[in-house]
PDB file of C-alpha atoms and ligand atoms in Angstrom:
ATOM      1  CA  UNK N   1     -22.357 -12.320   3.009  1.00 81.00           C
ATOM      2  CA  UNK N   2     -21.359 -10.574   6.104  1.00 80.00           C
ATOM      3  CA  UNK N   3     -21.653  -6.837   6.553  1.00 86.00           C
ATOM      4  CA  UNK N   4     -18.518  -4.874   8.082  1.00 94.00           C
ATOM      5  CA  UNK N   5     -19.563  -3.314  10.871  1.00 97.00           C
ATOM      6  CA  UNK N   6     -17.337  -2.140  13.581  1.00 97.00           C
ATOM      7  CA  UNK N   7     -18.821  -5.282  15.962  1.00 97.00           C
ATOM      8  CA  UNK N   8     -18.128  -7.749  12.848  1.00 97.00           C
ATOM      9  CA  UNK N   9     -14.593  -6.085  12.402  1.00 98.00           C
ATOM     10  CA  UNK N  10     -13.538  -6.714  16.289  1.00 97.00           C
ATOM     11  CA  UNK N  11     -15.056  -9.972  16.384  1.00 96.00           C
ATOM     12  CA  UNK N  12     -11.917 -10.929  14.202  1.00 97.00           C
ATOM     13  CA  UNK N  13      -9.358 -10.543  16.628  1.00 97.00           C
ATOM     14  CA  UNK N  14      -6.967  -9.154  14.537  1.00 98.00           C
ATOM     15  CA  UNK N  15      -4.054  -7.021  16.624  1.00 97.00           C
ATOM     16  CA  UNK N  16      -4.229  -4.245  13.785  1.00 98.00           C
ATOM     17  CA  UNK N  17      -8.117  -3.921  14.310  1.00 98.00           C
ATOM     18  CA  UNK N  18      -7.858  -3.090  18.291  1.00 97.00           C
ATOM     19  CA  UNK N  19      -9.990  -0.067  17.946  1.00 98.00           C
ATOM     20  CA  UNK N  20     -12.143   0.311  14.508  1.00 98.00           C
ATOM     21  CA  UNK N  21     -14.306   2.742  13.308  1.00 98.00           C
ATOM     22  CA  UNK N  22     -17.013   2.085  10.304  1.00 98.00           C
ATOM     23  CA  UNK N  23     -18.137   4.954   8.329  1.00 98.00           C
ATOM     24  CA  UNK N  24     -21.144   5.024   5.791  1.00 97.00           C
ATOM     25  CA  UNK N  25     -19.720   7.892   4.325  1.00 97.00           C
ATOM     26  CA  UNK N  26     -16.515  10.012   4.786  1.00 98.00           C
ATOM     27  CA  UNK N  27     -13.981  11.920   2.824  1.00 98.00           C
ATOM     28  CA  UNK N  28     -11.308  10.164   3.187  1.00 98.00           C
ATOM     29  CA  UNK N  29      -9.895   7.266   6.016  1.00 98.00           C
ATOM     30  CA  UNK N  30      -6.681   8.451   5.692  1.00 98.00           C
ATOM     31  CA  UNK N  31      -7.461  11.697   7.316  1.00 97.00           C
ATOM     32  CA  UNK N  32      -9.315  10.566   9.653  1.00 98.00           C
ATOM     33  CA  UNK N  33      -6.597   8.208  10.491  1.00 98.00           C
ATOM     34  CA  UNK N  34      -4.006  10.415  10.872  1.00 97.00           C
ATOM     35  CA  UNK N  35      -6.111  13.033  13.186  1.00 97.00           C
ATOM     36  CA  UNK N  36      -6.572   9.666  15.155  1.00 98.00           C
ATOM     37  CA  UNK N  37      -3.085   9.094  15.099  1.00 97.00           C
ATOM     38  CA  UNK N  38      -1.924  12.564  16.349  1.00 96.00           C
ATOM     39  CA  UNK N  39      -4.717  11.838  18.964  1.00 96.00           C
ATOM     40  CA  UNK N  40      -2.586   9.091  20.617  1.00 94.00           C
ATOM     41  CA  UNK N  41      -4.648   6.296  19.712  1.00 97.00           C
ATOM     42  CA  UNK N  42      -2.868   2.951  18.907  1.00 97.00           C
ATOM     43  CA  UNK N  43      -0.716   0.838  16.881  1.00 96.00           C
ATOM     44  CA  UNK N  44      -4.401  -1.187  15.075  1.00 98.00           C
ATOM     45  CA  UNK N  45      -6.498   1.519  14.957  1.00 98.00           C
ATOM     46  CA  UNK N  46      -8.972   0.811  11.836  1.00 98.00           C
ATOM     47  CA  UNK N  47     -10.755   3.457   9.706  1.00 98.00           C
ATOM     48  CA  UNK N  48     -13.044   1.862   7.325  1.00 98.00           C
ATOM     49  CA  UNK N  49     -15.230   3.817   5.489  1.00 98.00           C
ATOM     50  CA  UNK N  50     -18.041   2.520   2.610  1.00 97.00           C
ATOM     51  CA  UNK N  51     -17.998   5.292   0.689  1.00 97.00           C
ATOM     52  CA  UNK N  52     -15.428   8.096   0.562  1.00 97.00           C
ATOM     53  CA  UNK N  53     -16.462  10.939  -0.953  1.00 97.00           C
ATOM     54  CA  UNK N  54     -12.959  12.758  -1.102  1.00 96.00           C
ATOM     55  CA  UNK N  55     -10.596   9.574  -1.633  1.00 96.00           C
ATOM     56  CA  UNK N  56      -7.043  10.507  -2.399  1.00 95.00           C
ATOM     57  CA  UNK N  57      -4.197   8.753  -3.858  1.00 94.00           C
ATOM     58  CA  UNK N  58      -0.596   9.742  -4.250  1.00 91.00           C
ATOM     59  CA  UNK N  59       0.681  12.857  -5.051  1.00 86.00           C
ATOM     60  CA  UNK N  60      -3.138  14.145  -4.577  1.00 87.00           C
ATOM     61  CA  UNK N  61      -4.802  12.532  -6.986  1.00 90.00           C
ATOM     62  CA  UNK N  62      -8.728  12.096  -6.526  1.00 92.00           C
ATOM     63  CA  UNK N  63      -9.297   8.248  -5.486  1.00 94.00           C
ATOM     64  CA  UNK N  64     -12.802   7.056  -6.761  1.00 92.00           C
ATOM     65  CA  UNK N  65     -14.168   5.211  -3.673  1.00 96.00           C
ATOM     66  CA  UNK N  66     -17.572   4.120  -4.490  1.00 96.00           C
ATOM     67  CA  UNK N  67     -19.471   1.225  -2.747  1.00 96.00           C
ATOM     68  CA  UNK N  68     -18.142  -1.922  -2.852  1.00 97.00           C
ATOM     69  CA  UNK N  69     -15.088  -1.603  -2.176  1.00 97.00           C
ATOM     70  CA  UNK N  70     -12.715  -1.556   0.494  1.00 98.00           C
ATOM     71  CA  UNK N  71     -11.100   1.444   1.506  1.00 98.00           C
ATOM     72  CA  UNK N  72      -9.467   1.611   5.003  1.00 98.00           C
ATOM     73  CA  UNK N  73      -6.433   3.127   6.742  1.00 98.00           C
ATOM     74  CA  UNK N  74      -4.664   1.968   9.244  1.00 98.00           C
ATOM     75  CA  UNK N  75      -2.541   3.489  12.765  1.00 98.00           C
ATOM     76  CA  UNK N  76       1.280   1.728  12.535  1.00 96.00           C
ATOM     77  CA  UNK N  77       3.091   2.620  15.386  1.00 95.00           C
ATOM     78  CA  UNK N  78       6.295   1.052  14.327  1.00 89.00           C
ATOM     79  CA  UNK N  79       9.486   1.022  16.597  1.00 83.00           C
ATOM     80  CA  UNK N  80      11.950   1.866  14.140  1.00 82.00           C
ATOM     81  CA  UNK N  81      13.884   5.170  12.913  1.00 83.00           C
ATOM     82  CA  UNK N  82      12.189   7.618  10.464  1.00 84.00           C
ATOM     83  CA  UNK N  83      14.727   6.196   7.707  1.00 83.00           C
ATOM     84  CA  UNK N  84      13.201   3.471   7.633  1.00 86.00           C
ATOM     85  CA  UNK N  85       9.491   4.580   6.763  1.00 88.00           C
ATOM     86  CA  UNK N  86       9.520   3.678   3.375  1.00 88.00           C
ATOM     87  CA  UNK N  87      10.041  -0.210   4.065  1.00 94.00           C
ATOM     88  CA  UNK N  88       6.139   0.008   5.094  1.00 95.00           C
ATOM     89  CA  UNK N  89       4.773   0.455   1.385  1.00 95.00           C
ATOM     90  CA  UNK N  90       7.037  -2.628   0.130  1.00 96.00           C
ATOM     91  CA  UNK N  91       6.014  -4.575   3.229  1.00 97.00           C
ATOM     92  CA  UNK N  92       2.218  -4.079   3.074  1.00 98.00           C
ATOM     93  CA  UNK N  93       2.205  -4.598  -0.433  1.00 98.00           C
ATOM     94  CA  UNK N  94       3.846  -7.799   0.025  1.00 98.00           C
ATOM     95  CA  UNK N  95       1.179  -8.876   2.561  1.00 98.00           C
ATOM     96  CA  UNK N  96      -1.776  -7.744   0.536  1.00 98.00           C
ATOM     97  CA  UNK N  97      -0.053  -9.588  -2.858  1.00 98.00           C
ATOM     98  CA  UNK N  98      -0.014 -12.487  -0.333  1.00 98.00           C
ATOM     99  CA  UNK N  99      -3.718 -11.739   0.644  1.00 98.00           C
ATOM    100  CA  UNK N 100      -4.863 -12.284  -3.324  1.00 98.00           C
ATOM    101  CA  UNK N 101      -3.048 -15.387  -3.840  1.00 98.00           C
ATOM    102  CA  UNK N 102      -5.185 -16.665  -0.934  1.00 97.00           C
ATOM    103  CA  UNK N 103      -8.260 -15.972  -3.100  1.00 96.00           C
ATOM    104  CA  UNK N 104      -7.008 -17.312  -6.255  1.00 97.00           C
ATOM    105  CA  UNK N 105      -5.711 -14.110  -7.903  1.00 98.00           C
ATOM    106  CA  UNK N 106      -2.228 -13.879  -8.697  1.00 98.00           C
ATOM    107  CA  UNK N 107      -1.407 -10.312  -7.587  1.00 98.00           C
ATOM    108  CA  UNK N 108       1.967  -8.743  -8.752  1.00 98.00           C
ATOM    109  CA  UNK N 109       3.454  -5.775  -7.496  1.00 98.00           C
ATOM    110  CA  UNK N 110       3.980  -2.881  -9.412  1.00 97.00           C
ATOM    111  CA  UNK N 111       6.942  -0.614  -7.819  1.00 95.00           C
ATOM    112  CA  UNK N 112       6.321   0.994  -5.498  1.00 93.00           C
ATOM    113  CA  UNK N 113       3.277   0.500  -4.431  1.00 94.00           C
ATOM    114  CA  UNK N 114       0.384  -0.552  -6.894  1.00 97.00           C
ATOM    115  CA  UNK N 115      -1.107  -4.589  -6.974  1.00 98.00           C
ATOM    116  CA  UNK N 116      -2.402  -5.760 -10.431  1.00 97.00           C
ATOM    117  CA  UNK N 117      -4.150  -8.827 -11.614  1.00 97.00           C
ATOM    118  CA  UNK N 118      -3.573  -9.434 -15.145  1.00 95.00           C
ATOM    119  CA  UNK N 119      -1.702  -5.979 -15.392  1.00 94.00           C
ATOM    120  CA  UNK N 120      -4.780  -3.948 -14.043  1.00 96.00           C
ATOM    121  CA  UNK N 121      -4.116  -2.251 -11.361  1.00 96.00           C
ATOM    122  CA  UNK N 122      -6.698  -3.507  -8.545  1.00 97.00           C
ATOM    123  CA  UNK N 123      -5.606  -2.116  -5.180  1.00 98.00           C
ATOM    124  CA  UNK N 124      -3.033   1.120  -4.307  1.00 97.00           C
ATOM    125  CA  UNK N 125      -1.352   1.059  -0.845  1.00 97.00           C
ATOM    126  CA  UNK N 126      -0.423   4.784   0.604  1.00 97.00           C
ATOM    127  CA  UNK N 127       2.189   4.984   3.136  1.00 96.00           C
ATOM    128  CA  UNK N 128       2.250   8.269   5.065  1.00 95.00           C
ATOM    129  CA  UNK N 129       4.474   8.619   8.319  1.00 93.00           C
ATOM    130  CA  UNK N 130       5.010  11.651  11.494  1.00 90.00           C
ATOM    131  CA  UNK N 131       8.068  11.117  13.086  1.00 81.00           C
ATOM    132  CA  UNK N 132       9.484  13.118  16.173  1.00 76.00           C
ATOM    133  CA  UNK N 133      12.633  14.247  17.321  1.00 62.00           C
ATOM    134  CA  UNK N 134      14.454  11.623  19.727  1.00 55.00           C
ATOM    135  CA  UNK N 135      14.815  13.029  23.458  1.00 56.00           C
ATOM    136  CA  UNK N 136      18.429  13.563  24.416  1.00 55.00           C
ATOM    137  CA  UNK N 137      19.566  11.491  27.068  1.00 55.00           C
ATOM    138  CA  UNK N 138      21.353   7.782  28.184  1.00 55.00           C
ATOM    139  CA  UNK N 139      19.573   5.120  26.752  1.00 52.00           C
ATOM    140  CA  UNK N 140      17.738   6.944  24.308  1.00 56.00           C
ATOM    141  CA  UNK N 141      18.634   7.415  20.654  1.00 54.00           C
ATOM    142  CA  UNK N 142      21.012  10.108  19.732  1.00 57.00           C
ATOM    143  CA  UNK N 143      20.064  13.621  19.499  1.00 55.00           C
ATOM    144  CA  UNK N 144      19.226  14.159  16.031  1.00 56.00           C
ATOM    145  CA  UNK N 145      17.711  10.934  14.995  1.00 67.00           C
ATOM    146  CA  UNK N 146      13.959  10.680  14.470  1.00 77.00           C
ATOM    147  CA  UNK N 147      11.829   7.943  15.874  1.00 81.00           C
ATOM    148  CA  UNK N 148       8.768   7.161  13.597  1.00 86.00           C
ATOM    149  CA  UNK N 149       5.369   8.465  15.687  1.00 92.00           C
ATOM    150  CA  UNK N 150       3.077   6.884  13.220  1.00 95.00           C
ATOM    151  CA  UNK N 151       2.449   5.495  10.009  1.00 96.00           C
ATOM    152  CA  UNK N 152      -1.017   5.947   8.236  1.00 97.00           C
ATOM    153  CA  UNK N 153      -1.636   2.770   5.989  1.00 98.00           C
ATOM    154  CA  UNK N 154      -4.300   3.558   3.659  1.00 98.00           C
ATOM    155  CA  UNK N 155      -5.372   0.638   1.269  1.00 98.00           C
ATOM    156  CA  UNK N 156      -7.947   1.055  -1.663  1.00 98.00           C
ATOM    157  CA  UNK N 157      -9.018  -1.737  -2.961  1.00 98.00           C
ATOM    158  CA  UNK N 158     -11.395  -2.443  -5.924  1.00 97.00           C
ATOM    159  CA  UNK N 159     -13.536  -5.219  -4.669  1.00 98.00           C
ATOM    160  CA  UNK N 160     -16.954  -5.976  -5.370  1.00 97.00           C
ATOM    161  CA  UNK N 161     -17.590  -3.316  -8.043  1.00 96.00           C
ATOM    162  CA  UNK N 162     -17.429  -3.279 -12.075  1.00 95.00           C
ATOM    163  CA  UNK N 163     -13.964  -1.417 -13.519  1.00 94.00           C
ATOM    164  CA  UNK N 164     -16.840   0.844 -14.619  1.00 92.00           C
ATOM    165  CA  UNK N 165     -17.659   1.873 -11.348  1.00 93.00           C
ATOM    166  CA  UNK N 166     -14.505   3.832 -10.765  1.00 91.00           C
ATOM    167  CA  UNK N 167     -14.889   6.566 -13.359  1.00 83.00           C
ATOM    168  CA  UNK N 168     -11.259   6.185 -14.361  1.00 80.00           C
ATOM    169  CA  UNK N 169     -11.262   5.451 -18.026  1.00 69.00           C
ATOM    170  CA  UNK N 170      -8.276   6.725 -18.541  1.00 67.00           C
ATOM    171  CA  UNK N 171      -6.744   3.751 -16.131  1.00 74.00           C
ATOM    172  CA  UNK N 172      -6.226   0.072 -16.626  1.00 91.00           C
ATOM    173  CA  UNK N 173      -8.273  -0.959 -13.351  1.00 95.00           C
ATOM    174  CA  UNK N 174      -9.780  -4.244 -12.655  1.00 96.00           C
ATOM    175  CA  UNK N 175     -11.852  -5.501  -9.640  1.00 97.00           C
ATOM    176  CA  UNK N 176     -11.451  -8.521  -7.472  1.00 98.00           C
ATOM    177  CA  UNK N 177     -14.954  -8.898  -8.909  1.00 98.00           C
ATOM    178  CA  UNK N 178     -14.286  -8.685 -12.632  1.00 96.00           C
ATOM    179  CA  UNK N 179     -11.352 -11.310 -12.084  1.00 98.00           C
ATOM    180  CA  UNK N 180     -13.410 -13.843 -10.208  1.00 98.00           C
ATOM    181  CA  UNK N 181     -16.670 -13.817 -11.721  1.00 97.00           C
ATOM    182  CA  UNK N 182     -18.169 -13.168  -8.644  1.00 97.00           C
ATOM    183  CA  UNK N 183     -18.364 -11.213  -5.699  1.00 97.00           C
ATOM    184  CA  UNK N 184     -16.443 -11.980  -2.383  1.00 97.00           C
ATOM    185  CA  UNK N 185     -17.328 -11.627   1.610  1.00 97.00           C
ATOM    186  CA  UNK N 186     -15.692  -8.394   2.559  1.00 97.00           C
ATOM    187  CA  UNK N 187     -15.400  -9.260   5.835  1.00 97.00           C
ATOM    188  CA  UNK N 188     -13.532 -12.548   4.987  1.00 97.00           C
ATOM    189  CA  UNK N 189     -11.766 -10.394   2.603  1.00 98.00           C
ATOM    190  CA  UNK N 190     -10.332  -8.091   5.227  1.00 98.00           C
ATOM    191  CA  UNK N 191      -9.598 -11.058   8.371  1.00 98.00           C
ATOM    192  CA  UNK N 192      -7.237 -12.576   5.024  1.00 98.00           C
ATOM    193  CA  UNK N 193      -5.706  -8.894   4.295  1.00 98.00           C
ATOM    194  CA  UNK N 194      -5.487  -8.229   8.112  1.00 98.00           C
ATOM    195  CA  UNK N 195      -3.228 -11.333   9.020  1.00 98.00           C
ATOM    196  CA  UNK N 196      -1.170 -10.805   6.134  1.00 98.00           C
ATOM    197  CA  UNK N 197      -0.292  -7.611   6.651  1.00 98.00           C
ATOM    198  CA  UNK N 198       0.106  -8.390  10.523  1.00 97.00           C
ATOM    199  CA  UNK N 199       2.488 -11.343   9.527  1.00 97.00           C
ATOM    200  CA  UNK N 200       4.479  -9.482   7.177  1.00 97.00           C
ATOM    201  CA  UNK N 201       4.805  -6.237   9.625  1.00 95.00           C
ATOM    202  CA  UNK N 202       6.111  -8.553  12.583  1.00 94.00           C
ATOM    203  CA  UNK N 203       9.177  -9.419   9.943  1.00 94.00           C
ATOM    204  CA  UNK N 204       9.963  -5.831   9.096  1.00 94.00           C
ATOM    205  CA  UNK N 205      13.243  -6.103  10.676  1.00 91.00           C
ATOM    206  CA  UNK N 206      14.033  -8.738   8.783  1.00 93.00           C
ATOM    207  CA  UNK N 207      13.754  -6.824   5.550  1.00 96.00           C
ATOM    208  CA  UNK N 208      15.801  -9.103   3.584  1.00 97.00           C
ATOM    209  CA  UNK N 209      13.251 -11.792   4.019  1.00 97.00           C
ATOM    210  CA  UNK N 210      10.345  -9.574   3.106  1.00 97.00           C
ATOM    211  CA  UNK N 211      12.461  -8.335   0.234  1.00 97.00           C
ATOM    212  CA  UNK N 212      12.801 -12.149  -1.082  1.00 98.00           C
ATOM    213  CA  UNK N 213       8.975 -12.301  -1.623  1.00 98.00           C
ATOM    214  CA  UNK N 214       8.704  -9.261  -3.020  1.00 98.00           C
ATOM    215  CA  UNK N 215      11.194 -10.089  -5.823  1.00 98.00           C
ATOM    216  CA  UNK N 216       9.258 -12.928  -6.271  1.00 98.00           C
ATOM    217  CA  UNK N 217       5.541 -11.323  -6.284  1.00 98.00           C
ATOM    218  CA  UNK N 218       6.481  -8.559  -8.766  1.00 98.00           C
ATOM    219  CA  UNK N 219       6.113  -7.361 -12.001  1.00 97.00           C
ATOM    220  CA  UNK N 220       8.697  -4.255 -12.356  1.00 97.00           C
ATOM    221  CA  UNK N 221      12.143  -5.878 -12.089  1.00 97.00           C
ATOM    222  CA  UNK N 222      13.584  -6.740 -15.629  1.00 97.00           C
ATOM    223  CA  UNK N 223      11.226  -4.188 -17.115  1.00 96.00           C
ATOM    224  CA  UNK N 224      12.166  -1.041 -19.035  1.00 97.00           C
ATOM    225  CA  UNK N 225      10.467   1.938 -17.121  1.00 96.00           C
ATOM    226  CA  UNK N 226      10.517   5.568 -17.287  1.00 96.00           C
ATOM    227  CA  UNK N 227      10.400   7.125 -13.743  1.00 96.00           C
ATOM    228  CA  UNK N 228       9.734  10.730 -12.625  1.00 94.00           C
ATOM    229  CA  UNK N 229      10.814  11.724  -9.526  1.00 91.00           C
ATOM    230  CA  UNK N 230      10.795  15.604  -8.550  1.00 89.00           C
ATOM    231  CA  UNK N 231      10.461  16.699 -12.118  1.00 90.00           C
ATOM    232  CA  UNK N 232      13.075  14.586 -13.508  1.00 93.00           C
ATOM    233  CA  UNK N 233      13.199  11.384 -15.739  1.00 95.00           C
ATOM    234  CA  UNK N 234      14.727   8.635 -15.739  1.00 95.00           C
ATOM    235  CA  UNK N 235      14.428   5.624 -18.186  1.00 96.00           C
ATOM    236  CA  UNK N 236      16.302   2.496 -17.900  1.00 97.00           C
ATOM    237  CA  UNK N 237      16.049  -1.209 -16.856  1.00 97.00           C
ATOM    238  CA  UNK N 238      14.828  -1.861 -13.399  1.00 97.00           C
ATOM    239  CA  UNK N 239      17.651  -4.104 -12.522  1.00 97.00           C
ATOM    240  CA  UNK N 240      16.711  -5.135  -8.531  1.00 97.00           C
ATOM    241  CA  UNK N 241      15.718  -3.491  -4.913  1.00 96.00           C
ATOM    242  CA  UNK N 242      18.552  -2.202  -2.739  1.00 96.00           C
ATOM    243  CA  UNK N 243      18.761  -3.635   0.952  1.00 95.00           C
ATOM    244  CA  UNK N 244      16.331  -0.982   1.695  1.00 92.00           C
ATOM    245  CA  UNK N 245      13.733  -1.468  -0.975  1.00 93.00           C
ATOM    246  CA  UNK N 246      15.108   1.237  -3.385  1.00 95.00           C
ATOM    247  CA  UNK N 247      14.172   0.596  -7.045  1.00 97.00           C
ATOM    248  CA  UNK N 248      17.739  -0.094  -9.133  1.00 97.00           C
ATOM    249  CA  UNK N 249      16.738   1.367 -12.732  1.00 97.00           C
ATOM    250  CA  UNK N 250      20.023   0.494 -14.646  1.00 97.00           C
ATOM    251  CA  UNK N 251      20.433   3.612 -17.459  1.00 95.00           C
ATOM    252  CA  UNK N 252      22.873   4.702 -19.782  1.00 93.00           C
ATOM    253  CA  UNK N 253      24.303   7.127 -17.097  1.00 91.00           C
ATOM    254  CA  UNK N 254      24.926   4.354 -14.675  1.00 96.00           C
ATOM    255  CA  UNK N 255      22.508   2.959 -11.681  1.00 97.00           C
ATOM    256  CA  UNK N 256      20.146   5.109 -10.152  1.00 96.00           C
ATOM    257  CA  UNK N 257      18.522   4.333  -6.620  1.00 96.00           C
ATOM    258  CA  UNK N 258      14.718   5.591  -6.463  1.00 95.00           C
ATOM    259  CA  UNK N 259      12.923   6.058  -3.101  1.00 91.00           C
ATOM    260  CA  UNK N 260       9.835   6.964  -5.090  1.00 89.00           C
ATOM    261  CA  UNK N 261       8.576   8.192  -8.371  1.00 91.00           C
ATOM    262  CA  UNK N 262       6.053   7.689 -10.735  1.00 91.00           C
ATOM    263  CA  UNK N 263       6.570   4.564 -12.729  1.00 94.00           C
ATOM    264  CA  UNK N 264       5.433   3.872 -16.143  1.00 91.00           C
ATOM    265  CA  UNK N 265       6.347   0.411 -17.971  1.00 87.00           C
ATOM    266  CA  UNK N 266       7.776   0.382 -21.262  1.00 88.00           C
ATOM    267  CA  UNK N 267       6.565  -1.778 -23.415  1.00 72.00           C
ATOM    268  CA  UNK N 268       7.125  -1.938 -27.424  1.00 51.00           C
ATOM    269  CA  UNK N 269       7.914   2.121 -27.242  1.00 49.00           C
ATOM    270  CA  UNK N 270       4.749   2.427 -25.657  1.00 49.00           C
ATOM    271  CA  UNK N 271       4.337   3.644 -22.059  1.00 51.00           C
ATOM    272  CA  UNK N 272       1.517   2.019 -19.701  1.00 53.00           C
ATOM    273  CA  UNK N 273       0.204   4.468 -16.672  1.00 52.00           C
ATOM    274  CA  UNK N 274      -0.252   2.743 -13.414  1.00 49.00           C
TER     275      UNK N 274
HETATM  276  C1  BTN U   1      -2.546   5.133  -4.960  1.00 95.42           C
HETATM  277  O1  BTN U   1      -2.460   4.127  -5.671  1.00 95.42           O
HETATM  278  O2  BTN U   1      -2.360   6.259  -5.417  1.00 95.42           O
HETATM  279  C2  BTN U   1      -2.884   4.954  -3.487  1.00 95.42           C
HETATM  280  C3  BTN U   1      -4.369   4.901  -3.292  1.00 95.42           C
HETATM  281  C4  BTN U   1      -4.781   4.790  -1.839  1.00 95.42           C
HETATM  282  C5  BTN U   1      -6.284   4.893  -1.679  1.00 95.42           C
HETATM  283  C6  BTN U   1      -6.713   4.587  -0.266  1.00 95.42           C
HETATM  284  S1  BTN U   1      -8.429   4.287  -0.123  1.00 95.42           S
HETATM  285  C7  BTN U   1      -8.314   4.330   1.605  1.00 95.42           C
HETATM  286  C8  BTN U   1      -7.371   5.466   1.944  1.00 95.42           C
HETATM  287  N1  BTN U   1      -8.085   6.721   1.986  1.00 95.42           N
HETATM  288  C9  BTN U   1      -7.706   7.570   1.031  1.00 95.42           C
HETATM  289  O3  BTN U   1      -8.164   8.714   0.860  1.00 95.42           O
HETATM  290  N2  BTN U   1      -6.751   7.005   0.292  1.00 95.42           N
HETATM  291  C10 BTN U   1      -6.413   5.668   0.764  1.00 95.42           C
END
């Protein structure tokens, strides 16, 4: 097995590891991502950390992070408008689904931005952008509009660990381990998960393509869900993605377009968490 090191991580090559830090121990990659992102460092800067002792997931929930697995953020510097931020979570997650299959595990994605093998969740993606203000000027985009800065990419993924290991009882988690039978090079692991995502990021623009695969790696669309979204809930059928990679939950009071939200499947009146 190799070890990751920030040597063994260069070695790859991969555009989105052009600078690459390895940490034992840290609180969390994603901060120290985005500190290296206001710091002007590049599009493939790589935070990779063993352990993280203060791992977060959305809306500030702790992110168990022991060893074994692999928990990394990543520096996007995208050339797009802020709008268009939120194609980055369906994008990625398309890549890392992609990144599974490779290893024999059929990864669906779970809207908007969970993978699961065997409906267990075994990786979250976290997608967290600074834009700035567009200069004024010929040339330049109009006053008003804001140019995306950076995007912070952080992945966890539950690798070579038992479900035990993460402390989340509560949670229907699995491990690439637990799925395989045995344990996989993490290195290997993240040259597979790096080209992916690089592949999958060069066709942004083309979201329509990257849309196509994601209808066809998930497991949300023709489900009955119940979504919160700023206090509110919504239940319905989730009927498609817009153009832009909003979730189409068809309810009784017509079609609603979600950006984001907490997601729950319904299944036989009972509700399963992500
Ligand atoms: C989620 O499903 O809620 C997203 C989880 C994202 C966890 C990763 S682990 C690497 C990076 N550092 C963090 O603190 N969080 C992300």
């Amino acid at each position: 097995m190799n070890v990751l090191t920030r040597g063994s991580i260069e070695s790859l090559g991969s555009p989105l590891a052009r600078v690459v830090e390895v940490h034992e121990a840290l609180g969390s990659t994603q901060e120290r991502a985005r500190e290296l992102a206001r710091s002007e460092m590049p599009h493939g800067t790589l935070v990779v950390a063993k352990v993280q002792t203060g791992g977060r997931g959305r809306r500030g929930r702790r992110w168990g992070s022991p060893v074994g697995g692999l928990w990394m953020s990543l520096v996007l510097r995208p050339d797009f408008d802020a709008s268009l931020a939120p194609r980055i979570t369906q994008t990625a997650a398309v890549g890392l689904s992609k990144a599974l299959w490779n290893f024999g595990l059929e990864a669906r994605i779970k809207w908007p931005n969970d993978l699961l093998v065997a409906g267990r969740k075994v990786c979250g993606i976290l997608a967290e952008s600074g834009a700035k203000h567009g200069p004024a000027g010929p040339g330049r985009p109009p006053a008003g509009t804001r140019r995306l800065d950076y995007v912070v990419l952080g992945v966890g993924m539950n690798v070579n660990l038992d479900p035990a290991d993460l402390a989340v009882p509560d949670r229907e988690v699995t491990t690439v381990r637990s799925e395989l039978g045995r344990d996989v090079d993490l290195l290997r692991l993240l040259r597979v998960l790096l080209s992916n995502l690089d592949v999958e990021l060069r066709r942004i623009e083309n979201f329509g393509a990257v849309l196509e695969d994601w209808r066809a790696l998930n497991c949300t669309l023709g489900e009955c869900v119940r979504v919160t979204r700023f206090g509110e809930t919504f239940d319905g059928r989730a009927v498609d993605l817009s153009p832009e990679g909003a979730l189409l939950l068809e309810t009784p009071r017509g079609i609603v377009e979600l950006f984001e939200g907490e997601i729950k499947h319904l299944r036989h009146g009972v509700t399963e968490d992500s």
